[in-house]
Amino acid sequence: MWDVEDIKEACDRIERNTVYGAFECCQHFFSSIMGNEDILKLRGFFEDRRLTWNALYKAWDSAFSDRIPSADESTLTKILSDRAAKEARALEYFDGSNCLPLYHELENRSFREILPYIRTHYRLNLERLFEKYEYNPEFVETLFSLCEMRMKKLEKKRSVTPSQIEILHQVLQEDIFARVDSWAALIEYVTLLVPKDASENSARNIHDTDNLYDVLMALQILRYEGRKKYPISQITTCSLCWRVADTSNAKKKDKAHCHVHHYEKTAERPARKKAYERALAVNRKLRYAHSSRSRLLAALTKFFPYDEKIIQIGLDLWSWWEYEPPQSVCPSCGDQVFTDDFWEALPHVARFLRQQGCPLESLKAIIEAMMPLDSSADGQTADAYDRWITAWTNDIRYFLPVMAHAEAWLAIYEELYPSLPVDR
């Protein structure tokens, strides 16, 4: 029979562990509470690497069907329930792909633990690297300069000279990517990797890099969701689409609606109940498209030079711009030209803009067409809006998350309402 210290230790270990670590270190304790059938079932899931927090929580909860749990047992129930809810939230970001086993490998691990895991199971892929940095001549020049320096040092030592490919890998691992010391840098790094073991029967169930990217993004987003933020300006993102909403007209800032999706009639505008209901339906499906939006944003950044700051915006949810003061945006993009290939990646946005007669070569026209300000906005809101127009026009890269969000939204709208024009 367990005592109070046993359950307190179980709570502590479960909070600090992955689902596999939690079951491994606490299965003896679970055996004293749960039925034998449930324990055998969980042990089977554990051995097959199919264990989930939801299964663990349900088995624990069912153990109290015939008695009321003590205060300590209720505490553990709450911990398991929270972990199961977090797991369910992560599933929403995976777009149906099989990311859950990898999520369970990395959840609750520190940054210092995740990086060695990645370097053990993944390797740099030169094809991906040069594809990603082909628009960044400074990076390529630095890379080959370092390779040349390393080659000369080896020649001076008169040692056996490795092949050029070996030297290139050494420079990438020991010089370029020797210090991956932030989440932003890690997200950047993993886009250059492929699994070391690509076989279907990999002993550790290693997944493709897209899954790794999705899991890391989900882990970061779940962390950010725990830190409540509030918009710093008068404008925010419409809770039902990508457009601008005025926070002064909303009961809650995270429930503000743009003029297109305003539900209640006011003196300044009519009610848009049909548009509101259609947007609700789109938003329900959009919840499951986060991974595709993340990959689209990563693809869009390839058309412009980018750095860690640009990668970081992808980690802070899609309304990141609400919390970033315009004065902190430092233009450094160089030529801001939208190529035909860029618009091919955003077919729904391109069509939406053309239908409004918007010239696709004008940054300001594109931003104003996608993020129109309501004509009834007061002076303070208009000033905040103008500051953002200036910031986005100076460096269009900061507007890319909005475009990726709009592309996903418009694609779902077309799927649900193929015969209806987009509400404007």
Short mmCIF file of C-alpha atoms in Angstrom, two decimals:
data_model
loop_
_atom_site.label_atom_id
_atom_site.label_comp_id
_atom_site.label_asym_id
_atom_site.label_seq_id
_atom_site.Cartn_x
_atom_site.Cartn_y
_atom_site.Cartn_z
CA MET A 1 0.00 0.00 0.00
CA TRP A 2 1.24 3.47 -0.83
CA ASP A 3 1.71 6.34 1.62
CA VAL A 4 1.48 10.10 1.19
CA GLU A 5 5.14 10.38 0.22
CA ASP A 6 4.62 7.89 -2.64
CA ILE A 7 1.92 9.98 -4.28
CA LYS A 8 3.83 13.22 -3.76
CA GLU A 9 6.85 11.66 -5.46
CA ALA A 10 4.63 10.42 -8.29
CA CYS A 11 3.21 13.93 -8.80
CA ASP A 12 6.70 15.39 -8.91
CA ARG A 13 8.04 12.80 -11.36
CA ILE A 14 5.04 13.03 -13.68
CA GLU A 15 5.26 16.83 -13.86
CA ARG A 16 8.96 16.63 -14.80
CA ASN A 17 8.80 13.69 -17.23
CA THR A 18 7.66 12.63 -20.67
CA VAL A 19 4.77 10.16 -20.73
CA TYR A 20 7.21 7.27 -21.08
CA GLY A 21 9.40 8.50 -18.26
CA ALA A 22 6.34 9.02 -16.05
CA PHE A 23 5.03 5.50 -16.61
CA GLU A 24 8.46 3.89 -16.27
CA CYS A 25 9.25 5.46 -12.91
CA CYS A 26 5.69 5.28 -11.50
CA GLN A 27 4.28 1.99 -12.86
CA HIS A 28 4.78 0.25 -9.50
CA PHE A 29 2.78 3.00 -7.82
CA PHE A 30 0.10 2.86 -10.54
CA SER A 31 -0.19 -0.90 -10.01
CA SER A 32 -1.29 -0.30 -6.43
CA ILE A 33 -4.19 1.91 -7.58
CA MET A 34 -5.28 0.67 -11.02
CA GLY A 35 -6.75 -2.66 -12.01
CA ASN A 36 -4.44 -5.35 -13.42
CA GLU A 37 -6.12 -5.23 -16.84
CA ASP A 38 -5.50 -1.50 -17.16
CA ILE A 39 -1.85 -1.86 -16.10
CA LEU A 40 -1.21 -4.64 -18.66
CA LYS A 41 -2.84 -2.53 -21.37
CA LEU A 42 -0.72 0.52 -20.49
CA ARG A 43 2.42 -1.62 -20.32
CA GLY A 44 1.65 -2.92 -23.83
CA PHE A 45 1.29 0.67 -25.09
CA PHE A 46 4.56 1.55 -23.35
CA GLU A 47 6.49 -1.31 -24.94
CA ASP A 48 5.08 -0.50 -28.42
CA ARG A 49 5.82 3.25 -27.96
CA ARG A 50 2.09 4.01 -28.31
CA LEU A 51 1.45 5.23 -24.76
CA THR A 52 -0.44 8.54 -24.46
CA TRP A 53 -1.34 10.87 -21.61
CA ASN A 54 -4.99 10.42 -22.52
CA ALA A 55 -4.76 6.63 -22.01
CA LEU A 56 -2.89 7.10 -18.73
CA TYR A 57 -5.39 9.67 -17.45
CA LYS A 58 -8.42 7.52 -18.37
CA ALA A 59 -6.94 4.45 -16.67
CA TRP A 60 -6.16 6.46 -13.53
CA ASP A 61 -9.58 8.14 -13.46
CA SER A 62 -11.45 4.84 -13.91
CA ALA A 63 -9.64 3.43 -10.86
CA PHE A 64 -11.83 5.69 -8.69
CA SER A 65 -15.17 4.64 -10.11
CA ASP A 66 -16.13 2.99 -6.82
CA ARG A 67 -14.57 5.41 -4.33
CA ILE A 68 -13.81 9.10 -3.87
CA PRO A 69 -10.13 9.98 -4.37
CA SER A 70 -8.19 11.58 -1.56
CA ALA A 71 -6.86 15.13 -1.84
CA ASP A 72 -3.44 13.87 -3.00
CA GLU A 73 -5.02 11.48 -5.50
CA SER A 74 -7.13 14.35 -6.85
CA THR A 75 -3.95 16.40 -7.29
CA LEU A 76 -2.47 13.63 -9.42
CA THR A 77 -5.73 13.36 -11.37
CA LYS A 78 -5.47 17.08 -12.17
CA ILE A 79 -1.85 16.71 -13.32
CA LEU A 80 -2.73 13.81 -15.62
CA SER A 81 -5.79 15.66 -16.92
CA ASP A 82 -3.70 18.74 -17.72
CA ARG A 83 -1.09 16.67 -19.55
CA ALA A 84 -3.82 14.91 -21.55
CA ALA A 85 -5.36 18.29 -22.46
CA LYS A 86 -1.96 19.59 -23.57
CA GLU A 87 -1.47 16.47 -25.66
CA ALA A 88 -4.86 17.01 -27.31
CA ARG A 89 -3.93 20.64 -28.02
CA ALA A 90 -0.68 19.52 -29.65
CA LEU A 91 -2.62 17.12 -31.89
CA GLU A 92 -4.51 20.07 -33.33
CA TYR A 93 -1.25 21.45 -34.74
CA PHE A 94 -0.15 18.23 -36.44
CA ASP A 95 -2.56 18.26 -39.39
CA GLY A 96 -3.23 14.55 -39.11
CA SER A 97 0.45 13.61 -39.49
CA ASN A 98 1.94 11.04 -37.13
CA CYS A 99 3.86 13.49 -34.93
CA LEU A 100 2.61 12.24 -31.56
CA PRO A 101 5.39 9.64 -30.93
CA LEU A 102 8.02 12.33 -31.54
CA TYR A 103 6.08 14.80 -29.39
CA HIS A 104 6.19 12.25 -26.57
CA GLU A 105 9.95 11.90 -27.00
CA LEU A 106 10.55 15.65 -26.69
CA GLU A 107 7.80 16.96 -24.39
CA ASN A 108 9.00 18.26 -21.04
CA ARG A 109 12.63 18.05 -22.16
CA SER A 110 14.79 21.11 -21.69
CA PHE A 111 16.47 22.85 -24.60
CA ARG A 112 19.77 21.26 -23.51
CA GLU A 113 18.19 17.81 -23.73
CA ILE A 114 16.39 18.35 -27.04
CA LEU A 115 19.45 19.53 -29.00
CA PRO A 116 21.59 16.41 -28.27
CA TYR A 117 18.60 14.22 -29.16
CA ILE A 118 18.29 15.98 -32.53
CA ARG A 119 22.01 15.77 -33.25
CA THR A 120 21.97 12.06 -32.40
CA HIS A 121 19.14 11.20 -34.76
CA TYR A 122 19.39 13.79 -37.56
CA ARG A 123 22.15 15.04 -39.84
CA LEU A 124 22.75 18.10 -42.03
CA ASN A 125 21.63 17.77 -45.63
CA LEU A 126 23.71 19.82 -48.09
CA GLU A 127 20.97 19.92 -50.71
CA ARG A 128 18.54 21.47 -48.23
CA LEU A 129 21.20 23.87 -46.97
CA PHE A 130 22.12 25.30 -50.38
CA GLU A 131 18.49 25.46 -51.44
CA LYS A 132 17.69 27.49 -48.32
CA TYR A 133 20.64 29.88 -48.59
CA GLU A 134 20.80 30.33 -52.34
CA TYR A 135 19.41 33.87 -51.94
CA ASN A 136 21.95 34.69 -49.24
CA PRO A 137 25.32 35.24 -50.94
CA GLU A 138 26.85 36.48 -47.68
CA PHE A 139 26.24 33.09 -46.03
CA VAL A 140 27.66 31.17 -49.01
CA GLU A 141 30.71 33.43 -49.13
CA THR A 142 31.35 32.96 -45.39
CA LEU A 143 30.93 29.19 -45.68
CA PHE A 144 33.46 28.78 -48.50
CA SER A 145 35.88 31.21 -46.86
CA LEU A 146 35.89 29.05 -43.72
CA CYS A 147 36.37 25.93 -45.83
CA GLU A 148 39.37 27.51 -47.55
CA MET A 149 40.90 28.53 -44.20
CA ARG A 150 40.46 25.01 -42.82
CA MET A 151 42.01 23.50 -45.95
CA LYS A 152 45.09 25.74 -45.63
CA LYS A 153 45.55 24.81 -41.97
CA LEU A 154 45.45 21.11 -42.85
CA GLU A 155 47.97 21.61 -45.66
CA LYS A 156 50.38 23.38 -43.27
CA LYS A 157 50.19 20.46 -40.86
CA ARG A 158 50.89 18.13 -43.80
CA SER A 159 48.28 15.77 -42.48
CA VAL A 160 45.99 13.62 -44.58
CA THR A 161 43.62 16.05 -46.27
CA PRO A 162 39.93 15.08 -46.09
CA SER A 163 37.73 15.39 -49.15
CA GLN A 164 36.02 18.70 -49.88
CA ILE A 165 32.68 17.25 -48.77
CA GLU A 166 34.18 16.13 -45.45
CA ILE A 167 35.70 19.58 -44.90
CA LEU A 168 32.38 21.22 -45.75
CA HIS A 169 30.59 19.07 -43.16
CA GLN A 170 33.26 19.85 -40.57
CA VAL A 171 32.89 23.59 -41.11
CA LEU A 172 29.10 23.40 -40.90
CA GLN A 173 29.11 21.37 -37.69
CA GLU A 174 32.09 22.96 -35.93
CA ASP A 175 31.93 26.57 -37.13
CA ILE A 176 28.56 27.54 -38.63
CA PHE A 177 26.22 25.49 -36.43
CA ALA A 178 28.47 24.85 -33.45
CA ARG A 179 26.33 27.06 -31.24
CA VAL A 180 22.61 26.50 -31.55
CA ASP A 181 21.71 28.30 -28.35
CA SER A 182 18.14 29.54 -28.79
CA TRP A 183 14.77 28.19 -29.90
CA ALA A 184 14.81 30.50 -32.92
CA ALA A 185 18.23 29.15 -33.99
CA LEU A 186 17.02 25.59 -33.40
CA ILE A 187 13.97 26.04 -35.62
CA GLU A 188 16.27 27.45 -38.30
CA TYR A 189 18.69 24.54 -37.88
CA VAL A 190 16.17 21.70 -38.13
CA THR A 191 14.97 22.84 -41.56
CA LEU A 192 18.42 21.78 -42.83
CA LEU A 193 18.30 18.26 -41.40
CA VAL A 194 17.24 14.79 -42.50
CA PRO A 195 16.98 11.65 -40.33
CA LYS A 196 20.18 9.63 -40.00
CA ASP A 197 18.12 6.45 -40.12
CA ALA A 198 15.54 6.75 -42.88
CA SER A 199 14.38 3.13 -42.74
CA GLU A 200 10.81 2.30 -41.80
CA ASN A 201 11.99 0.06 -38.96
CA SER A 202 14.12 2.65 -37.19
CA ALA A 203 14.61 1.44 -33.61
CA ARG A 204 13.81 4.88 -32.16
CA ASN A 205 10.93 5.62 -34.54
CA ILE A 206 12.66 8.69 -35.99
CA HIS A 207 10.48 10.83 -38.23
CA ASP A 208 10.96 13.08 -41.20
CA THR A 209 12.19 16.60 -40.57
CA ASP A 210 8.77 18.10 -41.28
CA ASN A 211 7.43 16.23 -38.27
CA LEU A 212 10.35 17.41 -36.14
CA TYR A 213 9.67 21.00 -37.22
CA ASP A 214 5.96 20.65 -36.42
CA VAL A 215 6.63 19.16 -32.98
CA LEU A 216 9.10 21.90 -32.01
CA MET A 217 6.67 24.58 -33.18
CA ALA A 218 3.83 22.98 -31.21
CA LEU A 219 5.98 22.76 -28.06
CA GLN A 220 6.88 26.43 -28.34
CA ILE A 221 3.33 27.52 -29.03
CA LEU A 222 2.07 25.56 -26.01
CA ARG A 223 4.69 27.35 -23.91
CA TYR A 224 3.63 30.76 -25.26
CA GLU A 225 -0.03 30.02 -24.60
CA GLY A 226 0.80 29.73 -20.93
CA ARG A 227 2.11 33.30 -20.91
CA LYS A 228 -0.87 35.59 -21.34
CA LYS A 229 -0.05 38.63 -23.43
CA TYR A 230 -2.09 41.69 -24.23
CA PRO A 231 -1.93 43.88 -27.31
CA ILE A 232 0.14 47.01 -26.82
CA SER A 233 -1.80 49.10 -29.32
CA GLN A 234 -5.38 49.97 -30.19
CA ILE A 235 -5.48 47.41 -33.01
CA THR A 236 -5.46 43.63 -32.83
CA THR A 237 -6.17 40.63 -35.04
CA CYS A 238 -9.79 39.73 -35.77
CA SER A 239 -10.51 36.56 -33.80
CA LEU A 240 -12.22 35.08 -36.88
CA CYS A 241 -9.80 35.96 -39.69
CA TRP A 242 -6.51 37.78 -40.36
CA ARG A 243 -7.77 41.38 -40.66
CA VAL A 244 -7.38 44.35 -38.29
CA ALA A 245 -9.85 44.76 -35.43
CA ASP A 246 -10.33 47.72 -33.08
CA THR A 247 -9.90 46.64 -29.44
CA SER A 248 -12.08 49.52 -28.19
CA ASN A 249 -15.15 47.86 -29.71
CA ALA A 250 -14.60 44.48 -28.04
CA LYS A 251 -15.63 43.22 -24.60
CA LYS A 252 -12.42 41.11 -24.59
CA LYS A 253 -9.33 41.92 -26.63
CA ASP A 254 -8.97 38.33 -27.81
CA LYS A 255 -12.58 38.38 -29.06
CA ALA A 256 -12.36 41.53 -31.19
CA HIS A 257 -13.85 41.36 -34.69
CA CYS A 258 -13.01 43.24 -37.86
CA HIS A 259 -15.68 45.24 -39.71
CA VAL A 260 -16.32 42.22 -41.99
CA HIS A 261 -17.23 39.92 -39.09
CA HIS A 262 -18.91 42.35 -36.70
CA TYR A 263 -21.89 40.49 -35.22
CA GLU A 264 -23.84 43.21 -33.40
CA LYS A 265 -25.41 46.19 -35.10
CA THR A 266 -24.09 49.62 -34.04
CA ALA A 267 -24.71 53.20 -35.09
CA GLU A 268 -21.60 53.08 -37.30
CA ARG A 269 -22.10 49.70 -39.00
CA PRO A 270 -24.74 47.04 -39.74
CA ALA A 271 -24.64 43.53 -38.29
CA ARG A 272 -22.76 40.99 -40.45
CA LYS A 273 -24.30 37.84 -39.00
CA LYS A 274 -24.04 35.67 -42.12
CA ALA A 275 -20.41 36.61 -42.65
CA TYR A 276 -19.79 35.98 -38.94
CA GLU A 277 -21.31 32.48 -39.14
CA ARG A 278 -19.29 31.61 -42.25
CA ALA A 279 -16.10 32.81 -40.56
CA LEU A 280 -16.88 30.67 -37.51
CA ALA A 281 -17.08 27.59 -39.76
CA VAL A 282 -13.78 28.49 -41.45
CA ASN A 283 -12.10 29.06 -38.09
CA ARG A 284 -13.17 25.67 -36.79
CA LYS A 285 -11.33 23.98 -39.66
CA LEU A 286 -8.41 26.41 -39.47
CA ARG A 287 -7.54 25.15 -35.97
CA TYR A 288 -6.24 21.96 -37.59
CA ALA A 289 -4.12 23.71 -40.25
CA HIS A 290 -1.39 25.18 -38.07
CA SER A 291 1.36 22.90 -39.37
CA SER A 292 0.61 23.74 -43.00
CA ARG A 293 0.66 27.45 -42.15
CA SER A 294 4.02 27.04 -40.42
CA ARG A 295 5.49 25.31 -43.45
CA LEU A 296 4.04 27.94 -45.77
CA LEU A 297 5.60 30.72 -43.69
CA ALA A 298 8.96 28.92 -43.84
CA ALA A 299 8.61 28.68 -47.64
CA LEU A 300 7.74 32.37 -47.99
CA THR A 301 10.80 33.49 -46.02
CA LYS A 302 13.02 31.80 -48.62
CA PHE A 303 12.16 34.54 -51.09
CA PHE A 304 13.89 37.15 -48.90
CA PRO A 305 17.10 37.30 -46.85
CA TYR A 306 16.21 36.43 -43.27
CA ASP A 307 17.73 36.02 -39.84
CA GLU A 308 16.82 34.73 -36.39
CA LYS A 309 14.43 37.62 -35.78
CA ILE A 310 12.30 36.56 -38.73
CA ILE A 311 12.30 32.94 -37.62
CA GLN A 312 11.26 34.03 -34.11
CA ILE A 313 8.03 35.61 -35.33
CA GLY A 314 6.85 32.17 -36.36
CA LEU A 315 7.09 30.98 -32.76
CA ASP A 316 4.95 33.69 -31.20
CA LEU A 317 1.59 32.73 -32.71
CA TRP A 318 0.02 34.40 -35.72
CA SER A 319 -0.88 37.64 -33.96
CA TRP A 320 2.76 38.28 -33.01
CA TRP A 321 2.67 41.80 -34.44
CA GLU A 322 0.22 42.99 -31.79
CA TYR A 323 2.92 42.80 -29.12
CA GLU A 324 5.93 44.10 -31.07
CA PRO A 325 6.35 47.91 -31.00
CA PRO A 326 6.87 49.35 -34.50
CA GLN A 327 10.07 51.13 -33.44
CA SER A 328 11.72 47.75 -32.77
CA VAL A 329 11.27 46.67 -36.40
CA CYS A 330 14.62 47.28 -38.07
CA PRO A 331 14.37 47.27 -41.89
CA SER A 332 17.16 45.17 -43.38
CA CYS A 333 15.52 43.34 -46.24
CA GLY A 334 17.11 45.02 -49.28
CA ASP A 335 15.10 44.60 -52.47
CA GLN A 336 11.49 43.68 -51.69
CA VAL A 337 10.22 42.15 -54.92
CA PHE A 338 7.41 39.62 -55.13
CA THR A 339 8.30 37.14 -57.87
CA ASP A 340 5.86 34.98 -59.83
CA ASP A 341 7.03 32.00 -57.76
CA PHE A 342 6.11 33.89 -54.58
CA TRP A 343 2.53 34.44 -55.75
CA GLU A 344 2.29 30.80 -56.89
CA ALA A 345 2.82 29.88 -53.23
CA LEU A 346 -0.14 32.16 -52.31
CA PRO A 347 -2.74 31.47 -55.02
CA HIS A 348 -5.79 32.38 -52.90
CA VAL A 349 -4.26 35.60 -51.60
CA ALA A 350 -3.20 36.58 -55.14
CA ARG A 351 -6.74 36.00 -56.44
CA PHE A 352 -8.24 37.89 -53.47
CA LEU A 353 -6.02 40.91 -54.24
CA ARG A 354 -6.63 40.84 -58.01
CA GLN A 355 -10.39 40.79 -57.44
CA GLN A 356 -9.96 44.10 -55.62
CA GLY A 357 -7.84 45.54 -58.43
CA CYS A 358 -4.80 45.66 -56.17
CA PRO A 359 -1.43 45.99 -57.95
CA LEU A 360 0.72 43.06 -56.82
CA GLU A 361 3.93 45.09 -57.05
CA SER A 362 2.87 47.74 -54.51
CA LEU A 363 3.68 46.79 -50.91
CA LYS A 364 1.48 49.46 -49.38
CA ALA A 365 -1.48 48.62 -51.63
CA ILE A 366 -1.18 44.92 -50.75
CA ILE A 367 -1.08 45.59 -47.01
CA GLU A 368 -4.00 48.04 -47.08
CA ALA A 369 -6.10 45.65 -49.21
CA MET A 370 -5.47 42.73 -46.87
CA MET A 371 -5.66 44.69 -43.61
CA PRO A 372 -8.19 47.47 -44.27
CA LEU A 373 -9.06 49.76 -41.38
CA ASP A 374 -12.73 50.36 -40.65
CA SER A 375 -13.85 53.81 -41.81
CA SER A 376 -15.40 54.44 -38.37
CA ALA A 377 -12.06 54.04 -36.53
CA ASP A 378 -11.11 56.92 -34.23
CA GLY A 379 -7.91 58.96 -34.50
CA GLN A 380 -5.96 56.90 -31.96
CA THR A 381 -6.72 53.66 -33.80
CA ALA A 382 -5.88 55.25 -37.15
CA ASP A 383 -2.51 56.44 -35.79
CA ALA A 384 -1.66 52.94 -34.51
CA TYR A 385 -2.69 51.50 -37.88
CA ASP A 386 -0.52 53.99 -39.81
CA ARG A 387 2.52 53.06 -37.69
CA TRP A 388 2.06 49.43 -38.60
CA ILE A 389 1.57 50.21 -42.30
CA THR A 390 4.92 52.04 -42.20
CA ALA A 391 6.67 49.20 -40.35
CA TRP A 392 5.33 46.51 -42.69
CA THR A 393 6.13 48.55 -45.79
CA ASN A 394 9.70 49.12 -44.58
CA ASP A 395 10.22 45.39 -44.15
CA ILE A 396 7.58 43.20 -45.78
CA ARG A 397 9.03 40.07 -44.16
CA TYR A 398 7.18 41.01 -40.97
CA PHE A 399 3.93 40.83 -42.92
CA LEU A 400 4.54 37.28 -44.17
CA PRO A 401 2.75 35.58 -41.21
CA VAL A 402 -0.36 37.58 -42.07
CA MET A 403 -0.15 36.43 -45.69
CA ALA A 404 0.37 32.79 -44.67
CA HIS A 405 -2.61 33.01 -42.29
CA ALA A 406 -4.79 34.60 -44.98
CA GLU A 407 -3.81 31.94 -47.56
CA ALA A 408 -4.88 29.11 -45.23
CA TRP A 409 -8.10 30.95 -44.30
CA LEU A 410 -9.06 31.72 -47.91
CA ALA A 411 -8.34 28.14 -49.03
CA ILE A 412 -10.73 26.77 -46.39
CA TYR A 413 -13.36 29.41 -47.26
CA GLU A 414 -13.26 28.33 -50.91
CA GLU A 415 -13.59 24.69 -49.86
CA LEU A 416 -16.64 25.40 -47.67
CA TYR A 417 -18.32 28.06 -49.88
CA PRO A 418 -17.14 27.48 -53.48
CA SER A 419 -19.96 29.53 -55.01
CA LEU A 420 -19.73 32.53 -52.64
CA PRO A 421 -17.30 35.45 -52.96
CA VAL A 422 -15.13 36.22 -49.95
CA ASP A 423 -16.89 38.57 -47.52
CA ARG A 424 -15.50 42.12 -47.63
#
